[in-house]
PDB file of C-alpha atoms in Angstrom:
ATOM      1  CA  UNK E   1      65.018-115.739  44.332  1.00 50.00           C
ATOM      2  CA  UNK E   2      66.903-117.428  47.809  1.00 71.00           C
ATOM      3  CA  UNK E   3      65.674-116.806  51.054  1.00 81.00           C
ATOM      4  CA  UNK E   4      67.590-114.932  54.044  1.00 77.00           C
ATOM      5  CA  UNK E   5      69.469-117.997  54.960  1.00 77.00           C
ATOM      6  CA  UNK E   6      70.649-119.061  51.840  1.00 82.00           C
ATOM      7  CA  UNK E   7      72.028-115.866  50.879  1.00 76.00           C
ATOM      8  CA  UNK E   8      73.911-115.407  54.249  1.00 75.00           C
ATOM      9  CA  UNK E   9      75.519-118.712  53.396  1.00 88.00           C
ATOM     10  CA  UNK E  10      77.068-117.627  50.048  1.00 88.00           C
ATOM     11  CA  UNK E  11      80.520-116.364  51.269  1.00 85.00           C
ATOM     12  CA  UNK E  12      80.867-119.505  52.809  1.00 88.00           C
ATOM     13  CA  UNK E  13      80.060-121.455  50.116  1.00 92.00           C
ATOM     14  CA  UNK E  14      82.693-119.561  48.130  1.00 92.00           C
ATOM     15  CA  UNK E  15      84.947-121.025  50.353  1.00 93.00           C
ATOM     16  CA  UNK E  16      84.103-124.338  49.760  1.00 94.00           C
ATOM     17  CA  UNK E  17      84.627-123.650  46.110  1.00 96.00           C
ATOM     18  CA  UNK E  18      87.566-122.522  46.424  1.00 96.00           C
ATOM     19  CA  UNK E  19      88.596-125.955  48.051  1.00 96.00           C
ATOM     20  CA  UNK E  20      87.831-127.880  45.717  1.00 95.00           C
ATOM     21  CA  UNK E  21      90.750-128.454  44.050  1.00 97.00           C
ATOM     22  CA  UNK E  22      93.406-130.841  45.543  1.00 95.00           C
ATOM     23  CA  UNK E  23      96.317-128.620  45.234  1.00 97.00           C
ATOM     24  CA  UNK E  24      94.260-125.759  46.953  1.00 97.00           C
ATOM     25  CA  UNK E  25      93.646-128.761  49.698  1.00 95.00           C
ATOM     26  CA  UNK E  26      97.391-129.121  50.067  1.00 96.00           C
ATOM     27  CA  UNK E  27      97.829-125.068  50.321  1.00 97.00           C
ATOM     28  CA  UNK E  28      95.686-124.801  53.141  1.00 96.00           C
ATOM     29  CA  UNK E  29      96.948-128.069  54.820  1.00 94.00           C
ATOM     30  CA  UNK E  30     100.635-126.770  54.617  1.00 96.00           C
ATOM     31  CA  UNK E  31      99.351-123.389  55.901  1.00 97.00           C
ATOM     32  CA  UNK E  32      98.240-124.768  59.116  1.00 93.00           C
ATOM     33  CA  UNK E  33      99.571-122.677  61.717  1.00 91.00           C
ATOM     34  CA  UNK E  34     102.314-120.752  59.755  1.00 95.00           C
ATOM     35  CA  UNK E  35     102.986-118.513  57.218  1.00 96.00           C
ATOM     36  CA  UNK E  36     104.680-119.898  53.739  1.00 97.00           C
ATOM     37  CA  UNK E  37     106.375-117.719  51.049  1.00 96.00           C
ATOM     38  CA  UNK E  38     105.242-118.554  47.634  1.00 95.00           C
ATOM     39  CA  UNK E  39     108.410-120.251  46.747  1.00 94.00           C
ATOM     40  CA  UNK E  40     107.904-122.387  49.117  1.00 96.00           C
ATOM     41  CA  UNK E  41     104.311-123.540  47.911  1.00 97.00           C
ATOM     42  CA  UNK E  42     105.626-124.163  44.493  1.00 96.00           C
ATOM     43  CA  UNK E  43     108.541-126.708  45.808  1.00 95.00           C
ATOM     44  CA  UNK E  44     106.350-128.394  47.961  1.00 95.00           C
ATOM     45  CA  UNK E  45     103.469-128.821  45.212  1.00 94.00           C
ATOM     46  CA  UNK E  46     105.603-129.669  42.353  1.00 91.00           C
ATOM     47  CA  UNK E  47     103.538-127.367  40.135  1.00 95.00           C
ATOM     48  CA  UNK E  48     104.295-124.706  38.132  1.00 95.00           C
ATOM     49  CA  UNK E  49     104.761-121.127  39.487  1.00 94.00           C
ATOM     50  CA  UNK E  50     101.763-119.970  37.288  1.00 95.00           C
ATOM     51  CA  UNK E  51      99.548-122.890  38.433  1.00 97.00           C
ATOM     52  CA  UNK E  52     100.260-122.154  41.878  1.00 97.00           C
ATOM     53  CA  UNK E  53      99.608-118.417  41.881  1.00 96.00           C
ATOM     54  CA  UNK E  54      96.344-119.418  39.875  1.00 97.00           C
ATOM     55  CA  UNK E  55      95.253-121.672  42.798  1.00 98.00           C
ATOM     56  CA  UNK E  56      96.562-119.065  45.591  1.00 98.00           C
ATOM     57  CA  UNK E  57      94.734-116.170  43.523  1.00 97.00           C
ATOM     58  CA  UNK E  58      91.078-118.393  44.051  1.00 98.00           C
ATOM     59  CA  UNK E  59      91.813-118.871  47.518  1.00 98.00           C
ATOM     60  CA  UNK E  60      92.523-115.172  47.880  1.00 97.00           C
ATOM     61  CA  UNK E  61      89.796-114.289  46.170  1.00 96.00           C
ATOM     62  CA  UNK E  62      87.374-116.705  48.587  1.00 95.00           C
ATOM     63  CA  UNK E  63      88.984-115.005  51.514  1.00 95.00           C
ATOM     64  CA  UNK E  64      90.583-117.982  52.656  1.00 97.00           C
ATOM     65  CA  UNK E  65      93.965-117.031  52.768  1.00 97.00           C
ATOM     66  CA  UNK E  66      96.075-113.067  52.927  1.00 97.00           C
ATOM     67  CA  UNK E  67      99.082-112.232  51.065  1.00 97.00           C
ATOM     68  CA  UNK E  68     101.789-109.831  52.770  1.00 96.00           C
ATOM     69  CA  UNK E  69     104.436-108.637  50.502  1.00 95.00           C
ATOM     70  CA  UNK E  70     107.773-108.514  51.873  1.00 94.00           C
ATOM     71  CA  UNK E  71     110.503-107.368  49.416  1.00 94.00           C
ATOM     72  CA  UNK E  72     110.687-109.720  46.768  1.00 93.00           C
ATOM     73  CA  UNK E  73     108.489-112.549  48.283  1.00 94.00           C
ATOM     74  CA  UNK E  74     105.140-112.830  48.963  1.00 95.00           C
ATOM     75  CA  UNK E  75     104.049-114.523  52.151  1.00 97.00           C
ATOM     76  CA  UNK E  76     100.436-116.101  52.368  1.00 98.00           C
ATOM     77  CA  UNK E  77      98.387-117.339  55.940  1.00 97.00           C
ATOM     78  CA  UNK E  78      95.411-119.023  56.573  1.00 96.00           C
ATOM     79  CA  UNK E  79      92.380-116.974  57.563  1.00 95.00           C
ATOM     80  CA  UNK E  80      90.312-119.983  58.928  1.00 91.00           C
ATOM     81  CA  UNK E  81      92.416-122.297  61.006  1.00 88.00           C
ATOM     82  CA  UNK E  82      89.842-124.642  61.130  1.00 89.00           C
ATOM     83  CA  UNK E  83      90.084-125.421  57.586  1.00 93.00           C
ATOM     84  CA  UNK E  84      92.978-127.903  57.749  1.00 91.00           C
ATOM     85  CA  UNK E  85      90.781-129.553  60.962  1.00 88.00           C
ATOM     86  CA  UNK E  86      87.827-130.311  58.557  1.00 88.00           C
ATOM     87  CA  UNK E  87      90.147-131.466  55.656  1.00 89.00           C
ATOM     88  CA  UNK E  88      91.855-133.693  58.503  1.00 87.00           C
ATOM     89  CA  UNK E  89      88.497-134.974  59.829  1.00 85.00           C
ATOM     90  CA  UNK E  90      86.933-135.354  56.415  1.00 87.00           C
ATOM     91  CA  UNK E  91      89.826-137.784  55.231  1.00 86.00           C
ATOM     92  CA  UNK E  92      90.026-139.503  58.364  1.00 85.00           C
ATOM     93  CA  UNK E  93      85.985-140.235  57.968  1.00 83.00           C
ATOM     94  CA  UNK E  94      87.360-142.014  54.478  1.00 84.00           C
ATOM     95  CA  UNK E  95      90.341-144.450  56.111  1.00 84.00           C
ATOM     96  CA  UNK E  96      88.212-145.225  59.683  1.00 84.00           C
ATOM     97  CA  UNK E  97      86.337-148.007  58.068  1.00 85.00           C
ATOM     98  CA  UNK E  98      89.436-149.696  56.895  1.00 86.00           C
ATOM     99  CA  UNK E  99      91.546-149.581  59.998  1.00 85.00           C
ATOM    100  CA  UNK E 100      91.354-152.181  63.064  1.00 89.00           C
ATOM    101  CA  UNK E 101      89.285-151.707  65.569  1.00 87.00           C
ATOM    102  CA  UNK E 102      92.191-150.373  68.357  1.00 86.00           C
ATOM    103  CA  UNK E 103      93.185-147.737  65.403  1.00 88.00           C
ATOM    104  CA  UNK E 104      89.975-146.603  64.902  1.00 86.00           C
ATOM    105  CA  UNK E 105      89.330-145.866  68.328  1.00 87.00           C
ATOM    106  CA  UNK E 106      92.747-143.709  68.697  1.00 89.00           C
ATOM    107  CA  UNK E 107      91.924-141.839  65.481  1.00 86.00           C
ATOM    108  CA  UNK E 108      88.651-140.417  66.409  1.00 85.00           C
ATOM    109  CA  UNK E 109      90.261-139.915  70.349  1.00 87.00           C
ATOM    110  CA  UNK E 110      93.371-137.836  68.159  1.00 87.00           C
ATOM    111  CA  UNK E 111      90.618-135.963  66.177  1.00 84.00           C
ATOM    112  CA  UNK E 112      88.788-135.014  69.301  1.00 85.00           C
ATOM    113  CA  UNK E 113      91.573-133.722  71.120  1.00 87.00           C
ATOM    114  CA  UNK E 114      92.608-131.566  68.279  1.00 84.00           C
ATOM    115  CA  UNK E 115      89.013-130.067  67.387  1.00 81.00           C
ATOM    116  CA  UNK E 116      88.930-129.066  71.652  1.00 86.00           C
ATOM    117  CA  UNK E 117      92.261-127.696  71.212  1.00 84.00           C
ATOM    118  CA  UNK E 118      91.075-125.428  68.535  1.00 80.00           C
ATOM    119  CA  UNK E 119      87.949-124.445  70.342  1.00 82.00           C
ATOM    120  CA  UNK E 120      89.890-123.621  73.476  1.00 84.00           C
ATOM    121  CA  UNK E 121      92.377-121.676  70.975  1.00 82.00           C
ATOM    122  CA  UNK E 122      89.191-119.210  70.052  1.00 77.00           C
ATOM    123  CA  UNK E 123      89.131-115.724  71.085  1.00 73.00           C
ATOM    124  CA  UNK E 124      85.835-114.902  73.133  1.00 63.00           C
TER     125      UNK E 124
END
């Protein structure tokens, strides 16, 4: 049986599981700060509508995104504004060792500023 600490992390673990596919990572990054119609997501991923729909359902089930049906169109938005920052940070972690020193410093500073901006935007 899991202890109280690990049980409390179960929902968060579901979020990370839902992010475990390149297409879903692309979707959450694309939803950063905006809503998108399913048709635009399909066009951006270059995948079949049914495949994108399945990816969106995984994200919706994990409460990463929410859907808003407007007439014949369904729009999605992120419920975790921090996920695109996390994805960018992790991607940069892999790139930094291969950059020249001055570019490493610039990349780290850019990441730091993005995190600070996000933290300042949070409602207390």
